[in-house]
XYZ file of C-alpha atoms in Angstrom:
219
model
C -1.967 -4.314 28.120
C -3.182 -1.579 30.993
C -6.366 -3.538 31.904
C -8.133 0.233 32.313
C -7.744 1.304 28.367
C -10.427 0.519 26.034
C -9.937 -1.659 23.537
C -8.234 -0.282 20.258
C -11.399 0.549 17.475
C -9.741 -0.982 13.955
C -11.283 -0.492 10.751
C -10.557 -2.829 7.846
C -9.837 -1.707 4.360
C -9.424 -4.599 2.014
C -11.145 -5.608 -1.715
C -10.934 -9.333 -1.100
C -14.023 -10.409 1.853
C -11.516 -13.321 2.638
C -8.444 -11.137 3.909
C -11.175 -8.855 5.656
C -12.192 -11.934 7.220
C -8.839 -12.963 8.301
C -7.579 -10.082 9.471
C -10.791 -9.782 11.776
C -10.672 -13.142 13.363
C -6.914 -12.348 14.089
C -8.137 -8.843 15.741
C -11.150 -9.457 17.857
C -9.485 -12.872 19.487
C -7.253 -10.018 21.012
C -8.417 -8.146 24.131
C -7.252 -4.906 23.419
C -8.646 -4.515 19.925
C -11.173 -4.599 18.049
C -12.925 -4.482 14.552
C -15.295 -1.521 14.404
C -16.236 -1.953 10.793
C -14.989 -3.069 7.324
C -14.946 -1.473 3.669
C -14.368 -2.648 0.223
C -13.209 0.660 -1.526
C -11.834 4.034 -1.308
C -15.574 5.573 -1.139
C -17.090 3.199 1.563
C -13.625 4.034 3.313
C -13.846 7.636 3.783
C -17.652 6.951 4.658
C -16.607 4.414 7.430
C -14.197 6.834 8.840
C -16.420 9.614 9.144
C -19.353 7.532 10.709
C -17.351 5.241 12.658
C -14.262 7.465 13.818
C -12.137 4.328 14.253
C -8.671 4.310 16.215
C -6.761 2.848 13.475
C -7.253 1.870 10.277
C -5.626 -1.098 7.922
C -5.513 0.045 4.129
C -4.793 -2.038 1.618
C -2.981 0.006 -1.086
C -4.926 -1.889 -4.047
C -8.257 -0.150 -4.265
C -11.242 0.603 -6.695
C -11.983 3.740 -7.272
C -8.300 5.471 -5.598
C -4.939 4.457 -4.193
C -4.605 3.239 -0.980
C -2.038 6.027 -0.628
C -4.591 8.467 -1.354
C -6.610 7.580 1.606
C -3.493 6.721 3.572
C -3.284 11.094 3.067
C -7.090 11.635 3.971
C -7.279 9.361 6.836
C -4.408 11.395 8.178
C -6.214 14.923 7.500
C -8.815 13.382 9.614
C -6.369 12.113 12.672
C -6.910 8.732 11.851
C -3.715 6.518 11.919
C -3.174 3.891 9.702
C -1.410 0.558 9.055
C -0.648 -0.387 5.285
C -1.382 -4.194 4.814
C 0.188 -4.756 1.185
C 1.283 -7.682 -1.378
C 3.811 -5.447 -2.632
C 7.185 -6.175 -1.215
C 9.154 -4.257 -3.124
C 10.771 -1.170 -0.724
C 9.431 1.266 -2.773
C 5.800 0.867 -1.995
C 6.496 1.402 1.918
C 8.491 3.639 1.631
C 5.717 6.008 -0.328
C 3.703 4.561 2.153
C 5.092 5.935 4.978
C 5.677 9.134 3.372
C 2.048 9.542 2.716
C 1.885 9.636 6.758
C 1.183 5.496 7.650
C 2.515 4.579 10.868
C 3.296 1.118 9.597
C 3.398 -1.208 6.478
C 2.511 -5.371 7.170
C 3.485 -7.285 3.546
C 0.708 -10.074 3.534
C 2.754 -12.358 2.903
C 3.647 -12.308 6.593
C 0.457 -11.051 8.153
C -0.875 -13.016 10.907
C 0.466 -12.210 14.304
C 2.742 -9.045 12.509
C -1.203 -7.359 12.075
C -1.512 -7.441 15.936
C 1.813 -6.505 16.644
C 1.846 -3.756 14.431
C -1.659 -1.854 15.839
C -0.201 -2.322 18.957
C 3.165 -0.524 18.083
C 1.215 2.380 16.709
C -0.852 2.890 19.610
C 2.325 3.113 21.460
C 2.486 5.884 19.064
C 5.549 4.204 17.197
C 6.415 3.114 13.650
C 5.711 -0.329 12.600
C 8.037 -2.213 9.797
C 9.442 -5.501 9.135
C 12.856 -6.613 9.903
C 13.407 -7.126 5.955
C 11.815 -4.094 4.724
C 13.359 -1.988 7.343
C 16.655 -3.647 6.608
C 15.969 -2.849 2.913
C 14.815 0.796 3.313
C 17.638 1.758 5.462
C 19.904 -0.032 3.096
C 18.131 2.050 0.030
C 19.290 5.408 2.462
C 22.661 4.424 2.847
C 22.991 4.011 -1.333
C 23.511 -0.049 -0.715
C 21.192 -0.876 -3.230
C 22.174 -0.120 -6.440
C 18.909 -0.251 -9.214
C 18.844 1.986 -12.394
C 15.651 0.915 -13.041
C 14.434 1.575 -9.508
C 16.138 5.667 -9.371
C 14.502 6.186 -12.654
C 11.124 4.545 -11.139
C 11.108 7.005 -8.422
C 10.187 9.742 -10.605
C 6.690 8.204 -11.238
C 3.380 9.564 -8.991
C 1.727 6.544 -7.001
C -0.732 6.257 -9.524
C 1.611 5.483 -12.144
C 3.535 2.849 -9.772
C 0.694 0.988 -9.573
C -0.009 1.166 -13.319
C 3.570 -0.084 -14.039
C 2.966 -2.974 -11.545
C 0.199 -4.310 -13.530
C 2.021 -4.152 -16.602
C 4.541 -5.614 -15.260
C 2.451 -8.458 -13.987
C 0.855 -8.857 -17.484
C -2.590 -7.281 -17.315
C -4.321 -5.530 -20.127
C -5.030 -2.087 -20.412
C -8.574 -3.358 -20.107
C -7.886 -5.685 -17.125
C -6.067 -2.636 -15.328
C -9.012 -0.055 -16.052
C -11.026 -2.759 -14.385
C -9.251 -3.560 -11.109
C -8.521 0.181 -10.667
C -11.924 1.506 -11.786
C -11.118 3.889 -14.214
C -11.157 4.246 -17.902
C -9.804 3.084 -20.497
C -8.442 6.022 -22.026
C -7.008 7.219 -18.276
C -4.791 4.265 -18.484
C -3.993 5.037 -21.892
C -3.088 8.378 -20.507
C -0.731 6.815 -17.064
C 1.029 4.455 -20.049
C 1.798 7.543 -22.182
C 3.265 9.131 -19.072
C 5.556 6.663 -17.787
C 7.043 5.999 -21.182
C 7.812 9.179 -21.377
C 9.167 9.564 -17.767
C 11.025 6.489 -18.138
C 12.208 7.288 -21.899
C 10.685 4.539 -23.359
C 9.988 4.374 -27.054
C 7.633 1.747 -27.423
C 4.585 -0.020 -25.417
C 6.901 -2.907 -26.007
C 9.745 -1.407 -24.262
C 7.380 -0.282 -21.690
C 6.152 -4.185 -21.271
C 9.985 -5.452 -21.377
C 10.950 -2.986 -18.550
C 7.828 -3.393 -16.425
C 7.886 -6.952 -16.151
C 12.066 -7.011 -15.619
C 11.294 -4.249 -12.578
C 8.178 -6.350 -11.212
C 10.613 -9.611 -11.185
C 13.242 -8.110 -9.660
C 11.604 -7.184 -6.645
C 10.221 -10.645 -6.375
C 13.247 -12.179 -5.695
C-alpha cells in the first residue's frame, strides 16, 4: 500500500447483520480500507450510495425489495464499483454478475481474507474471481462443460434465476414472495414464465427440474 492514498471508502450491502458484521471487522482491521456505511436492502442501498458516495461497494445478490444485479447496474450508472459477495456458487450467477458491470464476485463460502484481496484488486482497477470459478467460467467459454439443463437455464432474466433457485431449494411460493418482497401473484407470474421458457408442463416438473439444477451445482 502507497502510504500517501487514502484509505479505500467500502459500503456493505448484506440482509443478514451478522455477515455485515463480519465483513466489517475483516475491512477496518486493514489500513487501506474502510467501512463507510452499511445497508440491508436494495432501497437503503441506492440511498447509501447517493449520501455516502463510497469507493466500492459489496452487494449481496439476495435482496428485499430487487436483485442484487439490479443494483450491481445502478451502482455502475453512478461510477460506483462493486464486488458481488454471494452463496451462489454455481458459474452462472458470476458470470451475470459480471456482465451486469461487477468488478469481482467473492462466494461466501470462502470470504474472509478473499473480501480484502478482492477490494484491493479492483482498486488496482482489475477483475477479481476465484481460482474455481474462474477455472469454471473459462471452462463454460471453451464448451467444457456440457449441461442441458444449464443452456436452457440461460434463457431466463435474473429475476427468474433467482426464482428457480428457491424452488429448487424447496421454498413456497409464499416463502419466496417473502424473502424477495414481492407478491404473491408476481411469483405466480416468474413460475408461469419459466415453465414456459423451460417447456415445462407441470409445477411438478418445474419442482423436479429446479431442485435437480440447484443440486447439481452443489456438487
Amino acid at each position: 500500500m502507497n502510504p500517501s492514498m487514502p484509505a479505500w471508502r467500502v459500503l456493505i450491502v448484506d440482509d443478514h447483520p451478522i455477515v455485515r458484521t463480519g465483513l466489517a471487522a475483516l475491512i477496518d482491521a486493514e489500513a487501506d480500507m474502510t467501512v463507510c456505511g452499511q445497508a440491508e436492502d436494495f432501497d437503503g442501498a441506492l440511498a447509501a450510495m447517493a449520501e455516502l458516495r463510497p469507493d466500492v461497494a459489496l452487494v449481496d445478490l439476495s435482496l428485499r425489495g430487487a436483485s442484487g444485479l439490479e443494483l450491481v447496474k445502478e451502482a455502475g450508472r453512478h461510477g460506483i464499483p462493486t464486488i458481488v459477495v454471494s452463496m451462489h456458487e454455481a458459474p452462472t450467477w458470476a458470470q451475470r454478475s459480471l456482465a451486469a458491470g461487477a468488478r469481482g464476485y467473492v462466494q461466501k463460502s470462502e470470504a474472509g481474507r478473499t473480501v480484502v484481496n478482492a477490494i484491493r484488486r479492483v482498486r488496482a482497477r482489475r477483475i477479481y474471481l476465484g481460482d474455481a470459478m474462474a477455472q469454471a467460467l473459462l471452462e463454460r467459454r471453451h464448451g467444457h462443460h456440457h449441461d442441458e439443463a444449464g443452456v436452457h437455464v440461460e434463457a431466463l432474466s435474473d429475476r427468474e434465476i433467482e426464482v428457480l433457485t428457491r424452488i429448487g431449494n424447496g421454498l413456497t411460493t409464499q416463502q419466496i414472495a417473502a424473502e424477495l418482497a414481492i407478491s404473491v401473484k408476481t411469483v405466480q407470474t416468474f413460475r408461469e414464465r419459466i415453465k414456459r421458457k423451460l417447456d415445462l408442463g407441470s409445477a411438478a416438473e418445474l419442482s423436479s427440474m429446479a431442485t435437480r439444477w440447484v443440486l447439481e451445482r452443489a456438487d
